[in-house]
PDB file of C-alpha atoms in Angstrom:
ATOM      1  CA  MET A 105     -42.044 -63.761 -40.918  1.00  0.00           C
ATOM      2  CA  ILE A 106     -39.283 -63.936 -43.520  1.00  0.00           C
ATOM      3  CA  ILE A 107     -36.264 -61.875 -42.443  1.00  0.00           C
ATOM      4  CA  ASN A 108     -35.483 -60.374 -45.828  1.00  0.00           C
ATOM      5  CA  ILE A 109     -32.671 -58.025 -44.834  1.00  0.00           C
ATOM      6  CA  GLU A 110     -29.484 -56.803 -46.510  1.00  0.00           C
ATOM      7  CA  GLU A 111     -26.451 -58.918 -45.666  1.00  0.00           C
ATOM      8  CA  SER A 112     -24.371 -56.302 -43.815  1.00  0.00           C
ATOM      9  CA  TRP A 113     -27.307 -55.530 -41.531  1.00  0.00           C
ATOM     10  CA  LYS A 114     -28.154 -59.211 -41.106  1.00  0.00           C
ATOM     11  CA  ASN A 115     -24.625 -59.926 -39.879  1.00  0.00           C
ATOM     12  CA  PHE A 116     -24.721 -56.888 -37.609  1.00  0.00           C
ATOM     13  CA  LEU A 117     -28.116 -57.792 -36.126  1.00  0.00           C
ATOM     14  CA  GLN A 118     -28.013 -61.594 -36.100  1.00  0.00           C
ATOM     15  CA  SER A 119     -27.797 -61.680 -32.304  1.00  0.00           C
ATOM     16  CA  GLU A 120     -31.097 -59.729 -32.193  1.00  0.00           C
ATOM     17  CA  PHE A 121     -32.805 -62.201 -34.520  1.00  0.00           C
ATOM     18  CA  ASP A 122     -31.643 -65.076 -32.303  1.00  0.00           C
ATOM     19  CA  LYS A 123     -33.372 -63.682 -29.197  1.00  0.00           C
ATOM     20  CA  GLU A 124     -36.550 -65.350 -27.944  1.00  0.00           C
ATOM     21  CA  SER A 125     -38.267 -61.951 -27.850  1.00  0.00           C
ATOM     22  CA  PHE A 126     -37.702 -61.505 -31.592  1.00  0.00           C
ATOM     23  CA  LYS A 127     -38.842 -65.050 -32.343  1.00  0.00           C
ATOM     24  CA  SER A 128     -42.060 -64.275 -30.447  1.00  0.00           C
ATOM     25  CA  LEU A 129     -42.459 -61.056 -32.437  1.00  0.00           C
ATOM     26  CA  ALA A 130     -41.927 -62.946 -35.693  1.00  0.00           C
ATOM     27  CA  LYS A 131     -44.743 -65.362 -34.795  1.00  0.00           C
ATOM     28  CA  PHE A 132     -47.070 -62.433 -34.050  1.00  0.00           C
ATOM     29  CA  VAL A 133     -46.243 -60.721 -37.349  1.00  0.00           C
ATOM     30  CA  LYS A 134     -46.711 -63.959 -39.308  1.00  0.00           C
ATOM     31  CA  TYR A 135     -50.146 -64.469 -37.730  1.00  0.00           C
ATOM     32  CA  GLU A 136     -51.166 -60.862 -38.401  1.00  0.00           C
ATOM     33  CA  TYR A 137     -50.225 -60.987 -42.076  1.00  0.00           C
ATOM     34  CA  GLU A 138     -52.008 -64.300 -42.528  1.00  0.00           C
ATOM     35  CA  ASN A 139     -55.221 -63.113 -40.856  1.00  0.00           C
ATOM     36  CA  ASN A 140     -55.412 -59.344 -41.509  1.00  0.00           C
ATOM     37  CA  PHE A 141     -54.445 -56.766 -44.085  1.00  0.00           C
ATOM     38  CA  CYS A 142     -51.134 -55.342 -42.844  1.00  0.00           C
ATOM     39  CA  TYR A 143     -48.561 -52.874 -44.124  1.00  0.00           C
ATOM     40  CA  PRO A 144     -46.061 -52.580 -45.605  1.00  0.00           C
ATOM     41  CA  GLU A 145     -46.116 -55.662 -47.792  1.00  0.00           C
ATOM     42  CA  GLN A 146     -44.030 -58.401 -46.209  1.00  0.00           C
ATOM     43  CA  LYS A 147     -41.063 -58.070 -48.549  1.00  0.00           C
ATOM     44  CA  LYS A 148     -40.738 -54.406 -47.522  1.00  0.00           C
ATOM     45  CA  ILE A 149     -40.826 -54.832 -43.721  1.00  0.00           C
ATOM     46  CA  PHE A 150     -37.042 -54.366 -43.558  1.00  0.00           C
ATOM     47  CA  GLU A 151     -36.871 -51.916 -46.473  1.00  0.00           C
ATOM     48  CA  ALA A 152     -35.227 -49.214 -44.332  1.00  0.00           C
ATOM     49  CA  PHE A 153     -32.226 -51.531 -43.909  1.00  0.00           C
ATOM     50  CA  ASN A 154     -32.274 -52.903 -47.444  1.00  0.00           C
ATOM     51  CA  THR A 155     -32.224 -49.454 -49.060  1.00  0.00           C
ATOM     52  CA  CYS A 156     -29.679 -47.900 -46.674  1.00  0.00           C
ATOM     53  CA  SER A 157     -26.690 -50.180 -46.290  1.00  0.00           C
ATOM     54  CA  PHE A 158     -24.891 -50.315 -42.961  1.00  0.00           C
ATOM     55  CA  LYS A 159     -21.669 -49.294 -44.678  1.00  0.00           C
ATOM     56  CA  LYS A 160     -23.160 -46.084 -46.150  1.00  0.00           C
ATOM     57  CA  LEU A 161     -25.084 -45.044 -43.024  1.00  0.00           C
ATOM     58  CA  LYS A 162     -24.710 -41.326 -42.243  1.00  0.00           C
ATOM     59  CA  VAL A 163     -28.098 -40.085 -41.007  1.00  0.00           C
ATOM     60  CA  VAL A 164     -30.887 -41.637 -38.913  1.00  0.00           C
ATOM     61  CA  ILE A 165     -34.462 -40.322 -38.992  1.00  0.00           C
ATOM     62  CA  ILE A 166     -36.792 -41.931 -36.453  1.00  0.00           C
ATOM     63  CA  GLY A 167     -40.517 -42.369 -37.050  1.00  0.00           C
ATOM     64  CA  GLN A 168     -43.199 -44.257 -35.144  1.00  0.00           C
ATOM     65  CA  ASP A 169     -45.151 -46.786 -37.207  1.00  0.00           C
ATOM     66  CA  PRO A 170     -46.010 -47.235 -40.909  1.00  0.00           C
ATOM     67  CA  TYR A 171     -48.864 -45.520 -42.710  1.00  0.00           C
ATOM     68  CA  HIS A 172     -51.956 -47.691 -42.259  1.00  0.00           C
ATOM     69  CA  GLY A 173     -53.813 -46.838 -45.490  1.00  0.00           C
ATOM     70  CA  LYS A 174     -53.880 -49.069 -48.539  1.00  0.00           C
ATOM     71  CA  GLY A 175     -50.875 -48.625 -50.821  1.00  0.00           C
ATOM     72  CA  GLN A 176     -49.147 -45.947 -48.714  1.00  0.00           C
ATOM     73  CA  ALA A 177     -46.367 -47.583 -46.673  1.00  0.00           C
ATOM     74  CA  ASN A 178     -43.144 -48.602 -48.398  1.00  0.00           C
ATOM     75  CA  GLY A 179     -41.071 -49.551 -45.337  1.00  0.00           C
ATOM     76  CA  LEU A 180     -39.358 -46.158 -44.926  1.00  0.00           C
ATOM     77  CA  CYS A 181     -40.564 -43.737 -42.254  1.00  0.00           C
ATOM     78  CA  PHE A 182     -42.489 -40.687 -43.548  1.00  0.00           C
ATOM     79  CA  SER A 183     -42.175 -42.091 -47.090  1.00  0.00           C
ATOM     80  CA  VAL A 184     -44.958 -43.324 -49.379  1.00  0.00           C
ATOM     81  CA  MET A 185     -45.116 -45.319 -52.568  1.00  0.00           C
ATOM     82  CA  ASP A 186     -44.885 -43.485 -55.887  1.00  0.00           C
ATOM     83  CA  ASN A 187     -48.142 -41.915 -57.132  1.00  0.00           C
ATOM     84  CA  ILE A 188     -49.590 -41.662 -53.604  1.00  0.00           C
ATOM     85  CA  ILE A 189     -50.831 -38.298 -52.329  1.00  0.00           C
ATOM     86  CA  HIS A 190     -48.381 -36.826 -49.822  1.00  0.00           C
ATOM     87  CA  PRO A 191     -49.645 -37.285 -46.232  1.00  0.00           C
ATOM     88  CA  PRO A 192     -49.762 -34.090 -44.105  1.00  0.00           C
ATOM     89  CA  SER A 193     -46.456 -34.671 -42.273  1.00  0.00           C
ATOM     90  CA  LEU A 194     -44.631 -35.391 -45.517  1.00  0.00           C
ATOM     91  CA  LYS A 195     -46.098 -32.233 -47.065  1.00  0.00           C
ATOM     92  CA  ASN A 196     -44.604 -30.225 -44.203  1.00  0.00           C
ATOM     93  CA  ILE A 197     -41.264 -32.011 -44.529  1.00  0.00           C
ATOM     94  CA  PHE A 198     -41.143 -30.960 -48.169  1.00  0.00           C
ATOM     95  CA  LYS A 199     -42.207 -27.380 -47.329  1.00  0.00           C
ATOM     96  CA  GLU A 200     -39.308 -27.074 -44.877  1.00  0.00           C
ATOM     97  CA  LEU A 201     -36.953 -28.656 -47.396  1.00  0.00           C
ATOM     98  CA  GLN A 202     -38.050 -26.087 -49.974  1.00  0.00           C
ATOM     99  CA  SER A 203     -37.551 -23.211 -47.530  1.00  0.00           C
ATOM    100  CA  ASP A 204     -34.237 -24.499 -46.169  1.00  0.00           C
ATOM    101  CA  LEU A 205     -32.479 -25.443 -49.404  1.00  0.00           C
ATOM    102  CA  ASN A 206     -34.556 -23.583 -51.998  1.00  0.00           C
ATOM    103  CA  LYS A 207     -35.488 -26.868 -53.664  1.00  0.00           C
ATOM    104  CA  PRO A 208     -38.749 -27.564 -55.497  1.00  0.00           C
ATOM    105  CA  ILE A 209     -41.240 -29.807 -53.711  1.00  0.00           C
ATOM    106  CA  PRO A 210     -40.800 -33.351 -55.112  1.00  0.00           C
ATOM    107  CA  ILE A 211     -43.580 -34.876 -57.171  1.00  0.00           C
ATOM    108  CA  SER A 212     -43.113 -38.276 -55.534  1.00  0.00           C
ATOM    109  CA  GLY A 213     -43.255 -38.851 -51.787  1.00  0.00           C
ATOM    110  CA  ASN A 214     -40.969 -41.871 -52.094  1.00  0.00           C
ATOM    111  CA  LEU A 215     -37.853 -41.109 -50.022  1.00  0.00           C
ATOM    112  CA  SER A 216     -35.824 -44.099 -51.218  1.00  0.00           C
ATOM    113  CA  SER A 217     -33.324 -41.747 -52.894  1.00  0.00           C
ATOM    114  CA  TRP A 218     -32.458 -40.404 -49.429  1.00  0.00           C
ATOM    115  CA  ALA A 219     -32.067 -43.941 -48.094  1.00  0.00           C
ATOM    116  CA  ARG A 220     -29.730 -44.996 -50.896  1.00  0.00           C
ATOM    117  CA  GLN A 221     -27.408 -42.129 -49.921  1.00  0.00           C
ATOM    118  CA  GLY A 222     -27.139 -43.283 -46.310  1.00  0.00           C
ATOM    119  CA  VAL A 223     -30.281 -42.054 -44.542  1.00  0.00           C
ATOM    120  CA  LEU A 224     -31.828 -44.760 -42.339  1.00  0.00           C
ATOM    121  CA  LEU A 225     -35.564 -43.980 -42.323  1.00  0.00           C
ATOM    122  CA  LEU A 226     -36.436 -46.087 -39.300  1.00  0.00           C
ATOM    123  CA  ASN A 227     -39.904 -46.554 -37.879  1.00  0.00           C
ATOM    124  CA  THR A 228     -39.723 -47.902 -34.336  1.00  0.00           C
ATOM    125  CA  THR A 229     -42.593 -50.267 -35.188  1.00  0.00           C
ATOM    126  CA  LEU A 230     -42.107 -51.820 -38.604  1.00  0.00           C
ATOM    127  CA  THR A 231     -45.614 -53.160 -39.279  1.00  0.00           C
ATOM    128  CA  VAL A 232     -49.242 -52.119 -38.767  1.00  0.00           C
ATOM    129  CA  ARG A 233     -52.748 -53.480 -39.347  1.00  0.00           C
ATOM    130  CA  GLU A 234     -54.792 -51.702 -42.017  1.00  0.00           C
ATOM    131  CA  GLY A 235     -56.766 -48.775 -40.624  1.00  0.00           C
ATOM    132  CA  GLU A 236     -55.485 -49.307 -37.083  1.00  0.00           C
ATOM    133  CA  PRO A 237     -52.564 -47.012 -36.245  1.00  0.00           C
ATOM    134  CA  GLY A 238     -50.435 -48.335 -33.404  1.00  0.00           C
ATOM    135  CA  SER A 239     -51.928 -51.822 -33.687  1.00  0.00           C
ATOM    136  CA  HIS A 240     -48.507 -53.507 -33.728  1.00  0.00           C
ATOM    137  CA  GLN A 241     -46.952 -51.405 -30.994  1.00  0.00           C
ATOM    138  CA  ASN A 242     -45.793 -53.072 -27.765  1.00  0.00           C
ATOM    139  CA  LYS A 243     -45.410 -56.448 -29.481  1.00  0.00           C
ATOM    140  CA  GLY A 244     -41.611 -56.462 -29.604  1.00  0.00           C
ATOM    141  CA  TRP A 245     -40.709 -54.141 -32.456  1.00  0.00           C
ATOM    142  CA  GLU A 246     -39.675 -51.330 -30.088  1.00  0.00           C
ATOM    143  CA  GLN A 247     -37.218 -53.598 -28.280  1.00  0.00           C
ATOM    144  CA  PHE A 248     -35.674 -54.562 -31.614  1.00  0.00           C
ATOM    145  CA  THR A 249     -35.434 -51.016 -33.008  1.00  0.00           C
ATOM    146  CA  ASP A 250     -34.192 -49.583 -29.693  1.00  0.00           C
ATOM    147  CA  ASN A 251     -31.366 -52.105 -29.866  1.00  0.00           C
ATOM    148  CA  VAL A 252     -30.682 -51.100 -33.472  1.00  0.00           C
ATOM    149  CA  ILE A 253     -30.366 -47.428 -32.445  1.00  0.00           C
ATOM    150  CA  THR A 254     -28.174 -48.310 -29.464  1.00  0.00           C
ATOM    151  CA  ARG A 255     -25.836 -50.517 -31.472  1.00  0.00           C
ATOM    152  CA  VAL A 256     -25.608 -48.096 -34.389  1.00  0.00           C
ATOM    153  CA  SER A 257     -24.706 -45.313 -31.948  1.00  0.00           C
ATOM    154  CA  LEU A 258     -22.026 -47.549 -30.460  1.00  0.00           C
ATOM    155  CA  GLU A 259     -20.525 -48.924 -33.669  1.00  0.00           C
ATOM    156  CA  LYS A 260     -20.660 -45.939 -36.032  1.00  0.00           C
ATOM    157  CA  GLU A 261     -18.969 -42.538 -35.853  1.00  0.00           C
ATOM    158  CA  GLN A 262     -20.221 -39.011 -36.531  1.00  0.00           C
ATOM    159  CA  LEU A 263     -23.787 -39.784 -37.541  1.00  0.00           C
ATOM    160  CA  VAL A 264     -26.621 -37.268 -37.579  1.00  0.00           C
ATOM    161  CA  PHE A 265     -29.772 -38.278 -35.689  1.00  0.00           C
ATOM    162  CA  LEU A 266     -32.907 -36.301 -36.576  1.00  0.00           C
ATOM    163  CA  LEU A 267     -35.489 -36.522 -33.782  1.00  0.00           C
ATOM    164  CA  TRP A 268     -38.794 -34.989 -34.826  1.00  0.00           C
ATOM    165  CA  GLY A 269     -41.448 -34.861 -32.117  1.00  0.00           C
ATOM    166  CA  LYS A 270     -41.594 -36.062 -28.528  1.00  0.00           C
ATOM    167  CA  PHE A 271     -41.760 -39.748 -29.403  1.00  0.00           C
ATOM    168  CA  ALA A 272     -38.568 -39.671 -31.467  1.00  0.00           C
ATOM    169  CA  GLN A 273     -36.916 -37.457 -28.856  1.00  0.00           C
ATOM    170  CA  SER A 274     -37.544 -40.129 -26.213  1.00  0.00           C
ATOM    171  CA  LYS A 275     -34.863 -42.178 -28.017  1.00  0.00           C
ATOM    172  CA  ILE A 276     -32.133 -39.640 -27.266  1.00  0.00           C
ATOM    173  CA  LYS A 277     -31.079 -41.721 -24.249  1.00  0.00           C
ATOM    174  CA  LEU A 278     -29.930 -44.436 -26.672  1.00  0.00           C
ATOM    175  CA  ILE A 279     -27.546 -42.123 -28.541  1.00  0.00           C
ATOM    176  CA  ASN A 280     -23.991 -41.144 -27.611  1.00  0.00           C
ATOM    177  CA  GLN A 281     -24.136 -37.372 -28.087  1.00  0.00           C
ATOM    178  CA  ASN A 282     -20.392 -37.034 -27.592  1.00  0.00           C
ATOM    179  CA  LYS A 283     -19.667 -38.530 -30.988  1.00  0.00           C
ATOM    180  CA  HIS A 284     -22.901 -37.972 -32.932  1.00  0.00           C
ATOM    181  CA  GLN A 285     -24.874 -34.876 -33.894  1.00  0.00           C
ATOM    182  CA  VAL A 286     -28.453 -34.896 -32.566  1.00  0.00           C
ATOM    183  CA  LEU A 287     -30.916 -32.394 -34.048  1.00  0.00           C
ATOM    184  CA  ILE A 288     -34.294 -31.919 -32.362  1.00  0.00           C
ATOM    185  CA  ALA A 289     -37.471 -30.313 -33.708  1.00  0.00           C
ATOM    186  CA  PRO A 290     -41.242 -30.575 -33.228  1.00  0.00           C
ATOM    187  CA  HIS A 291     -43.023 -33.215 -35.288  1.00  0.00           C
ATOM    188  CA  PRO A 292     -43.797 -32.087 -38.855  1.00  0.00           C
ATOM    189  CA  SER A 293     -47.471 -32.982 -38.496  1.00  0.00           C
ATOM    190  CA  PRO A 294     -49.955 -30.095 -38.844  1.00  0.00           C
ATOM    191  CA  LEU A 295     -50.512 -30.250 -35.070  1.00  0.00           C
ATOM    192  CA  GLY A 296     -46.908 -29.438 -34.189  1.00  0.00           C
ATOM    193  CA  ALA A 297     -45.236 -27.974 -37.245  1.00  0.00           C
ATOM    194  CA  TRP A 298     -45.957 -24.353 -36.335  1.00  0.00           C
ATOM    195  CA  ARG A 299     -44.202 -24.747 -32.976  1.00  0.00           C
ATOM    196  CA  GLY A 300     -40.753 -24.836 -34.510  1.00  0.00           C
ATOM    197  CA  TRP A 301     -40.670 -27.432 -37.271  1.00  0.00           C
ATOM    198  CA  PHE A 302     -40.791 -24.723 -39.885  1.00  0.00           C
ATOM    199  CA  GLY A 303     -37.458 -22.965 -39.820  1.00  0.00           C
ATOM    200  CA  CYS A 304     -35.550 -25.771 -38.066  1.00  0.00           C
ATOM    201  CA  LYS A 305     -33.241 -26.076 -41.113  1.00  0.00           C
ATOM    202  CA  HIS A 306     -32.375 -29.689 -40.314  1.00  0.00           C
ATOM    203  CA  PHE A 307     -31.510 -30.493 -43.923  1.00  0.00           C
ATOM    204  CA  SER A 308     -28.841 -27.819 -44.286  1.00  0.00           C
ATOM    205  CA  LYS A 309     -27.569 -28.419 -40.735  1.00  0.00           C
ATOM    206  CA  THR A 310     -27.185 -32.125 -41.482  1.00  0.00           C
ATOM    207  CA  ASN A 311     -25.162 -31.401 -44.597  1.00  0.00           C
ATOM    208  CA  GLU A 312     -23.009 -28.874 -42.742  1.00  0.00           C
ATOM    209  CA  PHE A 313     -22.120 -31.533 -40.168  1.00  0.00           C
ATOM    210  CA  LEU A 314     -21.401 -34.154 -42.834  1.00  0.00           C
ATOM    211  CA  LYS A 315     -19.213 -31.758 -44.804  1.00  0.00           C
ATOM    212  CA  LYS A 316     -17.336 -30.752 -41.653  1.00  0.00           C
ATOM    213  CA  ASN A 317     -16.582 -34.428 -41.032  1.00  0.00           C
ATOM    214  CA  ASN A 318     -15.455 -35.116 -44.604  1.00  0.00           C
ATOM    215  CA  LYS A 319     -18.573 -37.054 -45.565  1.00  0.00           C
ATOM    216  CA  LYS A 320     -20.558 -36.651 -48.758  1.00  0.00           C
ATOM    217  CA  GLU A 321     -23.589 -34.421 -48.282  1.00  0.00           C
ATOM    218  CA  ILE A 322     -27.107 -35.746 -48.823  1.00  0.00           C
ATOM    219  CA  VAL A 323     -28.909 -34.651 -51.991  1.00  0.00           C
ATOM    220  CA  TRP A 324     -32.281 -34.146 -50.308  1.00  0.00           C
TER     221      TRP A 324
END
């Protein structure tokens, strides 16, 4: 696996890349991409870091693993490539965005514009085999991304962490809530959205926190 990652993140995470556990993970990922169809494409595995620089980081959204359908995943959680039909969870994200901020639903499901403003759209597993959700879980990615969350919480100040669903909420133990804002809501999937996702107003609440702390608000 080629570690194609933005320089500020590479310097920040070099000690993670040097660990034997990550080297083992890299061998697994290399084998998988050579012998199966996997997503996202290799150059986009670290896209969440490449699009959101460490210096600009203001918000962290935690997902689980990439979309496993052809042409969907672009390396950012909940996001899809341009011209791809919005998956159900993303549709509900946009519905809440429309309700919260009175914004029109975007034509494209590509969330890279959020990332460029400082939103780290981090899946806890960064790769997946085609048509097999969860196929790359428990291979080492979670250890790596848990350490990313822990270190970001330690090194940065006054971030907003958006934890949608029980899986993302399990990461709350990695976050220092004394210096960061943590917002919790049900997962935006059709199964959980009606239990409190709709009406959570996480987009406006995030911007309120950023403004209060003299940071530029996100143009969602």
